[in-house]
mmCIF file of N, CA and C in Angstrom:
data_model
loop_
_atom_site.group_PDB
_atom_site.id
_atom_site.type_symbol
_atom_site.label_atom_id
_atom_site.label_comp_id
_atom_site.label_asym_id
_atom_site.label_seq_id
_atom_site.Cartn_x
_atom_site.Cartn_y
_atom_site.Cartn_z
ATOM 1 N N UNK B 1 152.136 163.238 69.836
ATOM 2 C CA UNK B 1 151.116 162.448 69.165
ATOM 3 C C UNK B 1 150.536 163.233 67.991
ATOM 4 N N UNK B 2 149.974 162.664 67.063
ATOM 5 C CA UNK B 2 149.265 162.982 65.532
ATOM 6 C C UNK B 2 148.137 162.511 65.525
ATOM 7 N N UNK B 3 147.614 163.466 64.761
ATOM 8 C CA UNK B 3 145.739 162.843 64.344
ATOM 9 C C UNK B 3 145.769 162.619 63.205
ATOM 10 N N UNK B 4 145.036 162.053 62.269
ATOM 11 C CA UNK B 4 144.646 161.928 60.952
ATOM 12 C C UNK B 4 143.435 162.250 60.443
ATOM 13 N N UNK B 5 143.172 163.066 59.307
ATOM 14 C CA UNK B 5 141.889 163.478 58.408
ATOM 15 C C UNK B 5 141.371 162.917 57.959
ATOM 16 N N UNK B 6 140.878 162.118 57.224
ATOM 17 C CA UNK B 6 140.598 161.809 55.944
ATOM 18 C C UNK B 6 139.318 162.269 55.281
ATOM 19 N N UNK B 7 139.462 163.053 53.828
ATOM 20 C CA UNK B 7 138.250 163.126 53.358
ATOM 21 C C UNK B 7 138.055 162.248 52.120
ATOM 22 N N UNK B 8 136.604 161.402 52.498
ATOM 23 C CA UNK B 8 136.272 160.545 51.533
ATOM 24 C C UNK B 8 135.702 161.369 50.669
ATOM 25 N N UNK B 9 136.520 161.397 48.956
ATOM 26 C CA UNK B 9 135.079 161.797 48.359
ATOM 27 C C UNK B 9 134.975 160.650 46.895
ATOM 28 N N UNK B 10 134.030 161.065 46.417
ATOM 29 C CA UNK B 10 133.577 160.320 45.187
ATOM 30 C C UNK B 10 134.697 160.365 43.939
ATOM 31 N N UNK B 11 135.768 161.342 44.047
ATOM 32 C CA UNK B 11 137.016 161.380 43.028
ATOM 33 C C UNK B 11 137.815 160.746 44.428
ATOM 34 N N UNK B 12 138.621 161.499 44.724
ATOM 35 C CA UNK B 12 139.502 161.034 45.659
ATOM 36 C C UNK B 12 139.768 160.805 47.136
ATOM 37 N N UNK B 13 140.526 160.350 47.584
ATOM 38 C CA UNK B 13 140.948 160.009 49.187
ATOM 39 C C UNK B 13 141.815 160.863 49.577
ATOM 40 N N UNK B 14 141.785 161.960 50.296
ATOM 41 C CA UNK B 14 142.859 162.896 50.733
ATOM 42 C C UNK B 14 142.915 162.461 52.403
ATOM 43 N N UNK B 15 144.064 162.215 52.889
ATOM 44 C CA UNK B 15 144.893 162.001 53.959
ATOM 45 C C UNK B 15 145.500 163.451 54.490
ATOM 46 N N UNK B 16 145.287 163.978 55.866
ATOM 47 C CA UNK B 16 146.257 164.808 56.420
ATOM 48 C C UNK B 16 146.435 164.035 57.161
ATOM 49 N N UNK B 17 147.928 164.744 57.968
ATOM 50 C CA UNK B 17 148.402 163.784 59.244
ATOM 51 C C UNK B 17 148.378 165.760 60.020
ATOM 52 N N UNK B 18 148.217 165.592 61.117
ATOM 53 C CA UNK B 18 148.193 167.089 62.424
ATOM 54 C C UNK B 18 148.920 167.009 63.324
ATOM 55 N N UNK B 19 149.752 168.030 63.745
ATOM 56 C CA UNK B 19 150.227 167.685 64.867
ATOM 57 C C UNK B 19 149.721 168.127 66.380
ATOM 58 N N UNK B 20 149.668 167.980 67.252
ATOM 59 C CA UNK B 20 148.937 168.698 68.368
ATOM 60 C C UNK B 20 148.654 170.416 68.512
ATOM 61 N N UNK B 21 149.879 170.776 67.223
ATOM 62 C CA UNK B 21 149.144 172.155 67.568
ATOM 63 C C UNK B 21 148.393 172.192 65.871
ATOM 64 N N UNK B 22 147.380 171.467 65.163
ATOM 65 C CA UNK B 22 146.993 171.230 64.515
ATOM 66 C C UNK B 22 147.526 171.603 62.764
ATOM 67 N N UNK B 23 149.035 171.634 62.927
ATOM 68 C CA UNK B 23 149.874 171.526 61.857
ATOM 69 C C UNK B 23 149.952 170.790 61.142
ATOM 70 N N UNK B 24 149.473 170.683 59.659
ATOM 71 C CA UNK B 24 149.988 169.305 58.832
ATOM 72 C C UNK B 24 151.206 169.423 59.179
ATOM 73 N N UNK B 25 151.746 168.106 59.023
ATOM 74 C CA UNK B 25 153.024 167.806 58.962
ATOM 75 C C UNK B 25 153.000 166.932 57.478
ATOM 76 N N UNK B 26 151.988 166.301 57.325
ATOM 77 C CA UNK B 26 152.154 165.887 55.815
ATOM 78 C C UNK B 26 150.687 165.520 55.125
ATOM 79 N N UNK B 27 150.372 165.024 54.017
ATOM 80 C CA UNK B 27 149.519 165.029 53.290
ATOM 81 C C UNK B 27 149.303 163.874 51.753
ATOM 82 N N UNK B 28 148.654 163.441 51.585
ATOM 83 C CA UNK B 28 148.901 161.843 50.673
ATOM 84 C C UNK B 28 147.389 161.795 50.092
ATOM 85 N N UNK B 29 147.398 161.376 48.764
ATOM 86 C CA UNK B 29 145.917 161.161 47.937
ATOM 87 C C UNK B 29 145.972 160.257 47.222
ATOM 88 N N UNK B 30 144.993 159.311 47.202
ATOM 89 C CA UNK B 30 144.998 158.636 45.920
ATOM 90 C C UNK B 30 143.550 158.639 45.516
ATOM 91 N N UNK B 31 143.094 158.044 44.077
ATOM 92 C CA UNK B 31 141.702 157.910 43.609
ATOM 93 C C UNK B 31 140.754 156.690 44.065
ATOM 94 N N UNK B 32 139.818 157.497 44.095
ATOM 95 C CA UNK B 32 138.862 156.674 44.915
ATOM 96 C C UNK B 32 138.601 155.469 43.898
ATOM 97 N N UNK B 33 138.599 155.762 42.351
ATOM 98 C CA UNK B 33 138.098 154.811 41.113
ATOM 99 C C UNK B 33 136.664 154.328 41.790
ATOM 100 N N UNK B 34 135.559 154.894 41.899
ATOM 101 C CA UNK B 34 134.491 154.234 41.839
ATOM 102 C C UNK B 34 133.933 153.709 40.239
ATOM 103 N N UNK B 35 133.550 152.902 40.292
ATOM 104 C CA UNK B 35 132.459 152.088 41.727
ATOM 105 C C UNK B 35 133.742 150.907 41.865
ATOM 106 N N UNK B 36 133.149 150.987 43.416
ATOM 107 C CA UNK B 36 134.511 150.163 44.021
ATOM 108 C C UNK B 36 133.258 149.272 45.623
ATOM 109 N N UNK B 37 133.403 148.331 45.532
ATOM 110 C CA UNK B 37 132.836 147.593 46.456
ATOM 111 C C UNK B 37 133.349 148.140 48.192
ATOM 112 N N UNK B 38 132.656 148.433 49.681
ATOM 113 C CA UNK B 38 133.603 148.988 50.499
ATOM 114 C C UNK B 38 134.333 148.513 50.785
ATOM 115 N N UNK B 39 134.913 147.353 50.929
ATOM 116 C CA UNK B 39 136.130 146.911 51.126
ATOM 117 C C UNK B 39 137.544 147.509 50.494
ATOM 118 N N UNK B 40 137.314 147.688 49.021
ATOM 119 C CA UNK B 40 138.252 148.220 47.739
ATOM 120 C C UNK B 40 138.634 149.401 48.419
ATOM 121 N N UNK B 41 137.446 150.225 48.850
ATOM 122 C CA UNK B 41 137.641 151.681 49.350
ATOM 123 C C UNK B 41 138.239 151.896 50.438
ATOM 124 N N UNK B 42 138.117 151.054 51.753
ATOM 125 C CA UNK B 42 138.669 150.917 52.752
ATOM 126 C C UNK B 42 140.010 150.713 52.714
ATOM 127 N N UNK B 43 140.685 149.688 51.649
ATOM 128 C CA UNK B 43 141.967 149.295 51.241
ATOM 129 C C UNK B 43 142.663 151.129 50.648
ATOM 130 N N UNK B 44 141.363 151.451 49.549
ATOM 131 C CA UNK B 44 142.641 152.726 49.253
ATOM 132 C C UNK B 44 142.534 153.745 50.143
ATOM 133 N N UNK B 45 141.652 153.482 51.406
ATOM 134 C CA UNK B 45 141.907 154.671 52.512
ATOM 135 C C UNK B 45 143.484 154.826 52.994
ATOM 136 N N UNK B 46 143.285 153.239 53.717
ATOM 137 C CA UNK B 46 144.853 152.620 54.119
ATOM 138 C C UNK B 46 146.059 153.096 53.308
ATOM 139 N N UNK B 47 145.948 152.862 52.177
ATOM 140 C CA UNK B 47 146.991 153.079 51.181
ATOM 141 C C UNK B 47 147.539 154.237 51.330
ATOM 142 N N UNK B 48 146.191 155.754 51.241
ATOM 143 C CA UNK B 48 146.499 156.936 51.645
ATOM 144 C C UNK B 48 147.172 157.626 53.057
ATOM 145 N N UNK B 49 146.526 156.325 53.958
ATOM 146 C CA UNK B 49 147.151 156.863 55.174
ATOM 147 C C UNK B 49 148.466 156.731 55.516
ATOM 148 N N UNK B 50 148.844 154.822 55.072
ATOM 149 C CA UNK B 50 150.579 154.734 55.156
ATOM 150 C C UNK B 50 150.728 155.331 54.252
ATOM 151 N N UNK B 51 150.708 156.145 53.258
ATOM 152 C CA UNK B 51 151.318 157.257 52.419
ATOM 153 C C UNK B 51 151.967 158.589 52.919
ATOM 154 N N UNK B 52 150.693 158.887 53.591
ATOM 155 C CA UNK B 52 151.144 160.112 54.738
ATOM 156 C C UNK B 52 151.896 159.703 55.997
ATOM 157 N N UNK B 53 151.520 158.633 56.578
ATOM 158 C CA UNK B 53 152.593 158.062 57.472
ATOM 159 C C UNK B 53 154.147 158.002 56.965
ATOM 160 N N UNK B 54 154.444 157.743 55.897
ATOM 161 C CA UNK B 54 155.797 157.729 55.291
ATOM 162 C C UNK B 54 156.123 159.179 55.011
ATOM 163 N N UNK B 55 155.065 159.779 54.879
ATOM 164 C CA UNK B 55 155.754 161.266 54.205
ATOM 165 C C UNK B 55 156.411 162.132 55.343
ATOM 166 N N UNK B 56 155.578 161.778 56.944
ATOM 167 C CA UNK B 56 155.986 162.178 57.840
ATOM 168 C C UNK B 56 156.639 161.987 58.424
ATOM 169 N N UNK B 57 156.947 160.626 58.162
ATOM 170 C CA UNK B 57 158.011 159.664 59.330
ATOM 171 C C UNK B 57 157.713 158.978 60.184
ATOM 172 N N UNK B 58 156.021 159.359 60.889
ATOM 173 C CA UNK B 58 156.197 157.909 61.786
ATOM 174 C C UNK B 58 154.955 157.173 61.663
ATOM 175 N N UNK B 59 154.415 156.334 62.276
ATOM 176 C CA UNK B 59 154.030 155.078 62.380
ATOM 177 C C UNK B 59 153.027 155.706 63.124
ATOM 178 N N UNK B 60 152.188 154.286 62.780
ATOM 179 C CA UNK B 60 150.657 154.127 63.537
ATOM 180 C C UNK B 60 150.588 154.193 65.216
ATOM 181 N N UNK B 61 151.661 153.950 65.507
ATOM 182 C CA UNK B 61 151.729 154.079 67.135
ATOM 183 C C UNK B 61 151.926 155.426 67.528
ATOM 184 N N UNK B 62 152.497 156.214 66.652
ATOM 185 C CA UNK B 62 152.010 157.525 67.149
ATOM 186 C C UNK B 62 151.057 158.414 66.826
ATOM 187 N N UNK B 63 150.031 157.665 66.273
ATOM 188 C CA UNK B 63 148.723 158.225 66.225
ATOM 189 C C UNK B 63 147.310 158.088 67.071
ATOM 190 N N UNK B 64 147.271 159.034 67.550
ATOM 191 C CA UNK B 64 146.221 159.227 68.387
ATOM 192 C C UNK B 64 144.792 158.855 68.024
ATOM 193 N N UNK B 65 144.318 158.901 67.059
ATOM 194 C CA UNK B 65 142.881 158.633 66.307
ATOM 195 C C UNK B 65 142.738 159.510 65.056
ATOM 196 N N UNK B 66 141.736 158.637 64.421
ATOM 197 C CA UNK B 66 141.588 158.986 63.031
ATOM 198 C C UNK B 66 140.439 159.171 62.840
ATOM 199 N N UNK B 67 139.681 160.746 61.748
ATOM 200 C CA UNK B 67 138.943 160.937 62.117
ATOM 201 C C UNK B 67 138.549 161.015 59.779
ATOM 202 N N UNK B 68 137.138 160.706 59.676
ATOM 203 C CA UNK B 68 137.008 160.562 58.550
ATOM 204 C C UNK B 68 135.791 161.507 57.768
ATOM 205 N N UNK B 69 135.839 162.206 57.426
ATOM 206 C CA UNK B 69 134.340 162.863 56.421
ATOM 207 C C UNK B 69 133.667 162.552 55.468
ATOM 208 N N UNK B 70 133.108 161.494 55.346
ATOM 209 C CA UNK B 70 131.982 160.757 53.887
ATOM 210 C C UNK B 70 131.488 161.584 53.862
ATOM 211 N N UNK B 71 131.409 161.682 52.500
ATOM 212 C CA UNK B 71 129.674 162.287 51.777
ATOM 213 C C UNK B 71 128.336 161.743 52.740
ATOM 214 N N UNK B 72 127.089 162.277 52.630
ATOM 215 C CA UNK B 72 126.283 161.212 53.286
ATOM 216 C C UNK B 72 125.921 161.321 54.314
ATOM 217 N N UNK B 73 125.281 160.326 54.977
ATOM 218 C CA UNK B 73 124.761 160.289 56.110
ATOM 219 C C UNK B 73 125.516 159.382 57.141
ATOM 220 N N UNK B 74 126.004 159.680 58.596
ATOM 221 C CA UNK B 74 126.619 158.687 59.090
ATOM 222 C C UNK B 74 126.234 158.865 60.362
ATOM 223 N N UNK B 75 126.510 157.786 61.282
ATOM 224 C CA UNK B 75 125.858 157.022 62.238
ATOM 225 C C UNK B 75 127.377 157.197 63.737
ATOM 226 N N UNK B 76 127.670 158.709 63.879
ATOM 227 C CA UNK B 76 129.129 158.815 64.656
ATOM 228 C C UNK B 76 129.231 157.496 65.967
ATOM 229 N N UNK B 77 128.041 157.093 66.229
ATOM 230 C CA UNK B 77 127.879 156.515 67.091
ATOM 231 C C UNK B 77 128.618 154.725 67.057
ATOM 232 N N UNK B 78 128.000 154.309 65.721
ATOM 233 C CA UNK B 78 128.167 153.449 65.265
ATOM 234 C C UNK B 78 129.808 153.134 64.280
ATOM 235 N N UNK B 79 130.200 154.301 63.781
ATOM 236 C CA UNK B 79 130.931 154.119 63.016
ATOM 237 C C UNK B 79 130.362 153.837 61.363
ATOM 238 N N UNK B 80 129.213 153.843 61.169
ATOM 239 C CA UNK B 80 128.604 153.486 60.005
ATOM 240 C C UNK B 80 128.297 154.719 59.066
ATOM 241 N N UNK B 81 128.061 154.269 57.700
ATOM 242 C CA UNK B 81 128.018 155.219 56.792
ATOM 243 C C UNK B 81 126.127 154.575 56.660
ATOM 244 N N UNK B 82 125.241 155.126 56.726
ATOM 245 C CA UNK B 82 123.404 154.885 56.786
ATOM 246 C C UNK B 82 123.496 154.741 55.199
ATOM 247 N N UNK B 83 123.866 155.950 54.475
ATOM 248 C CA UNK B 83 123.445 156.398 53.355
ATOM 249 C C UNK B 83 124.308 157.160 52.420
ATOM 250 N N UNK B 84 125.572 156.849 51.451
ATOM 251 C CA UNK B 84 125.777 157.780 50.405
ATOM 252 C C UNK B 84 125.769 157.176 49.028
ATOM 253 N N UNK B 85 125.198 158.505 48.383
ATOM 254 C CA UNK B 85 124.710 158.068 47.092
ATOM 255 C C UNK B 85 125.810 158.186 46.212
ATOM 256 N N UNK B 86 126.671 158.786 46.930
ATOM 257 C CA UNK B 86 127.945 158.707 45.812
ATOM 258 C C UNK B 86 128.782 157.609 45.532
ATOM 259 N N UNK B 87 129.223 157.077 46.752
ATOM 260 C CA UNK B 87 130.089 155.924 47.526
ATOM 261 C C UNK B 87 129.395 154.807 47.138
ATOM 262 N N UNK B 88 127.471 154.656 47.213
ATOM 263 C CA UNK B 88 127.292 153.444 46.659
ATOM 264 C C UNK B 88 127.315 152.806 48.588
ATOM 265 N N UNK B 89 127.182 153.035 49.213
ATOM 266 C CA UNK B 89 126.860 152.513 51.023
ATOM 267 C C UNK B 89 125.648 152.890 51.234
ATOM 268 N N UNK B 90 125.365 151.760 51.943
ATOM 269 C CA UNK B 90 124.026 151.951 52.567
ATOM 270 C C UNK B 90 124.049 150.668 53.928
ATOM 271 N N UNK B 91 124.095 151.342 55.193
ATOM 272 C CA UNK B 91 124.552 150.736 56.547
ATOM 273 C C UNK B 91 125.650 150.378 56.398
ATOM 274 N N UNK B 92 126.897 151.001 55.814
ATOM 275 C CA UNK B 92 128.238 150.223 55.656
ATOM 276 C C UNK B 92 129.196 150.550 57.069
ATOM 277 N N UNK B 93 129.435 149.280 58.044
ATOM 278 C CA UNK B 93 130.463 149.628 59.026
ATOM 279 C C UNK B 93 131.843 150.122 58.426
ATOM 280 N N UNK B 94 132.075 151.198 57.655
ATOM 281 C CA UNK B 94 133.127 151.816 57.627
ATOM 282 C C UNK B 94 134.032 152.179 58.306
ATOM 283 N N UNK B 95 133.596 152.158 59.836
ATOM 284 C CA UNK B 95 134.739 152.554 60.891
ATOM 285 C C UNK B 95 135.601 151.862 61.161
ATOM 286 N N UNK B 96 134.401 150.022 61.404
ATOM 287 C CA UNK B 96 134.707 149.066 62.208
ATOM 288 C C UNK B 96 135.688 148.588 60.961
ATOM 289 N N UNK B 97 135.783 148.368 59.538
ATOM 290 C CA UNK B 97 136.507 147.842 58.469
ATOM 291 C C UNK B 97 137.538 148.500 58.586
ATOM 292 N N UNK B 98 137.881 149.925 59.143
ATOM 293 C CA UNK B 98 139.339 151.001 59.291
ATOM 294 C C UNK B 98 139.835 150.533 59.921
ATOM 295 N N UNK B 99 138.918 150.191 61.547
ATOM 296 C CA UNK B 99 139.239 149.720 62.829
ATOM 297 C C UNK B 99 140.221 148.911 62.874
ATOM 298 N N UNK B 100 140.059 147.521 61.810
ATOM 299 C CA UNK B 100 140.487 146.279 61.986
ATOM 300 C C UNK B 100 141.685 146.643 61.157
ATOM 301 N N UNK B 101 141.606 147.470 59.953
ATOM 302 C CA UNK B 101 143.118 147.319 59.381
ATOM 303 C C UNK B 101 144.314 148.307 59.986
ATOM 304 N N UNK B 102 143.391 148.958 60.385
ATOM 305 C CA UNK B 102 144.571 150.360 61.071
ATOM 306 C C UNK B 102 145.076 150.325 62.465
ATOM 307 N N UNK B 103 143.786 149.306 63.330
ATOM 308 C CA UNK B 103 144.484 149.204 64.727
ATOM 309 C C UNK B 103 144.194 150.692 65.376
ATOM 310 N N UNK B 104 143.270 151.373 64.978
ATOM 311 C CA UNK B 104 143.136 152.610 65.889
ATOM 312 C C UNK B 104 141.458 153.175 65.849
ATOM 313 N N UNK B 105 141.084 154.277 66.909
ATOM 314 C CA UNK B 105 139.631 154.254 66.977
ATOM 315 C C UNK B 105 139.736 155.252 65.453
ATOM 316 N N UNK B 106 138.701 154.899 64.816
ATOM 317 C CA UNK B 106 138.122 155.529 64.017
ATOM 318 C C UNK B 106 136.861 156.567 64.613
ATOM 319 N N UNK B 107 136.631 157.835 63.724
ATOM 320 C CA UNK B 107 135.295 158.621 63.962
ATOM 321 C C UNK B 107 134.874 158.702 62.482
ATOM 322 N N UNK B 108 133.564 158.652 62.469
ATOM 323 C CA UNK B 108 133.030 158.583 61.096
ATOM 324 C C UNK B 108 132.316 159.689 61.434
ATOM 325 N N UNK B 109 131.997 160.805 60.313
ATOM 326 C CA UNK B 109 130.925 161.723 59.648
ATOM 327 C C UNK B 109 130.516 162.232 58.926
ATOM 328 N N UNK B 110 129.527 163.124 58.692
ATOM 329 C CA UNK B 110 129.569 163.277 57.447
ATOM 330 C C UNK B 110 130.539 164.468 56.785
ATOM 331 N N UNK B 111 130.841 164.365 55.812
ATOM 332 C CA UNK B 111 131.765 165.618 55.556
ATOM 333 C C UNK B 111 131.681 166.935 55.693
ATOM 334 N N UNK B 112 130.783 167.557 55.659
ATOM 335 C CA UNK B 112 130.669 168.680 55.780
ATOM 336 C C UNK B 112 130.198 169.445 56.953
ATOM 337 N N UNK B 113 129.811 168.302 57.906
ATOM 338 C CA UNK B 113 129.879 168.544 59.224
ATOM 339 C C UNK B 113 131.522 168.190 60.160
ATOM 340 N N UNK B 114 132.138 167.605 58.959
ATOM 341 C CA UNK B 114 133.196 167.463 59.836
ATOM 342 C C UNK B 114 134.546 168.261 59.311
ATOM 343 N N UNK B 115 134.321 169.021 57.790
ATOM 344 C CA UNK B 115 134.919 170.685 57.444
ATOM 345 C C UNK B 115 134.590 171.360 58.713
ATOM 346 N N UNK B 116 133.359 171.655 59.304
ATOM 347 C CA UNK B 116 132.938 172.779 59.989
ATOM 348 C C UNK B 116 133.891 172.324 61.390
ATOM 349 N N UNK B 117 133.720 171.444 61.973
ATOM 350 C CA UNK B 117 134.443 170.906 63.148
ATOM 351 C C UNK B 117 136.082 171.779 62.843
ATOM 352 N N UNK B 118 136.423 170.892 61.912
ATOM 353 C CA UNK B 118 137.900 171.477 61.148
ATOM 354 C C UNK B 118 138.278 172.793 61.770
ATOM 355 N N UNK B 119 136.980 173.801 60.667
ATOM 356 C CA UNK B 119 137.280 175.299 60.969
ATOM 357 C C UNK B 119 137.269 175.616 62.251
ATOM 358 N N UNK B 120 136.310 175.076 63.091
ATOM 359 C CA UNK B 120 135.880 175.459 64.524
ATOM 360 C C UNK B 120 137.207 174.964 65.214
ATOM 361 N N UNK B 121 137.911 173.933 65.088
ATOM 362 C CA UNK B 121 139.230 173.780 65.682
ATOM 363 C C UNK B 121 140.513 174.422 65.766
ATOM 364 N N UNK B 122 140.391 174.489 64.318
ATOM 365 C CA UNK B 122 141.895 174.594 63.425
ATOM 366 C C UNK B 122 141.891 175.901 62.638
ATOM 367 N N UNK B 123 140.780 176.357 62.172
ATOM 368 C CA UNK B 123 140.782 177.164 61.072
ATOM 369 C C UNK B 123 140.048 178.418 61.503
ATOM 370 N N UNK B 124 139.462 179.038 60.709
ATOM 371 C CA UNK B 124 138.295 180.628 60.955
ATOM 372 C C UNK B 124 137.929 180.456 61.665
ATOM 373 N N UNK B 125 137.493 179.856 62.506
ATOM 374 C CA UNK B 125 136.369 179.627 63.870
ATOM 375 C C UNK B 125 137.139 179.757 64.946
ATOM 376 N N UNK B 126 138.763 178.756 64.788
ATOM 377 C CA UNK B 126 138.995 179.037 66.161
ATOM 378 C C UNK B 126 139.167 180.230 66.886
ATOM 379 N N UNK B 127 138.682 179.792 68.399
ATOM 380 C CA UNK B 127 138.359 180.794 69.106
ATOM 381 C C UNK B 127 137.248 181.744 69.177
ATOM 382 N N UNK B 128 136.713 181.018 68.603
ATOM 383 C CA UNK B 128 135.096 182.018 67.817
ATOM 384 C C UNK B 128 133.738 180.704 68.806
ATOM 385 N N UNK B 129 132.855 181.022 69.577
ATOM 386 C CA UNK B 129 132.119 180.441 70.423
ATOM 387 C C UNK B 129 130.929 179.864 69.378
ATOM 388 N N UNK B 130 130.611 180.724 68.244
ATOM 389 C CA UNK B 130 129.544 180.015 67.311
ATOM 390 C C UNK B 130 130.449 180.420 65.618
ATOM 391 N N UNK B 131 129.809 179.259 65.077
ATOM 392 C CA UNK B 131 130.900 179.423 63.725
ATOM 393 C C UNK B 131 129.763 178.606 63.085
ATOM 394 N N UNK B 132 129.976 179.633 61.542
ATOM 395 C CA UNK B 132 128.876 179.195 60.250
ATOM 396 C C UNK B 132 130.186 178.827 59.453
ATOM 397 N N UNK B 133 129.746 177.786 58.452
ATOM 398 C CA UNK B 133 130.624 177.332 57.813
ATOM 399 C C UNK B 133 129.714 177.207 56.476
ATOM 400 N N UNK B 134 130.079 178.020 54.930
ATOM 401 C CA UNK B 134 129.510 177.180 53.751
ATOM 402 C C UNK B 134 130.054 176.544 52.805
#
């Protein structure tokens, strides 16, 4: 099974795909072009993800969950983006709009809490019990 990244930012949409031992196996971007209504944005998430899905070879069924980093403020609970000033959202169900086109659970957060997760998994941290990230 594979996980997926995505970092939303205000230039672009970067896609990793991971493999269980947290290896890209591939990687896909396109531009965010704001200002873009969330729907527009949600569409070029997708775009990025079957991008990386093709680069790797397989399909949405072998993905385990997809996990996303907005700018902003977000609601992990909900799947919602509360607040970004970049993106132009404010209470936007961003998860639940992934949800429906991708067919898989989405996690929403904010980005730079979800770099630090990253490192603490995958990167400098692992194996490290407390980890600063700037």
């Amino acid at each position: 099974m594979y996980n997926i990244g995505i970092d939303l930012g205000g230039t672009n949409i970067k896609v990793g795909i991971v493999n269980e031992k947290y290896e890209i196996v591939a990687d896909a971007s396109v531009k965010t072009n704001l200002p873009k209504p969330a729907e527009g944005i949600a569409d070029g998430i997708c775009e990025a993800v079957h991008l990386a899905l093709d680069k790797a070879g397989v399909n949405l069924d072998d993905i385990n969950s997809i996990g996303i980093g907005t700018p902003g403020s977000a609601n992990r609970e909900t799947g919602e983006v509360l607040y970004s000033n970049n993106l132009g959202f404010k209470n936007t169900g961003l998860g639940s709009m992934l949800k429906s086109r991708l067919g898989k659970e989405i996690y929403v957060e904010n980005d730079a809490n979800a770099a630090a997760y990253g490192e603490y998994l995958a990167g400098g941290g692992k194996g490290y019990r407390n980890v600063v990230v700037i």
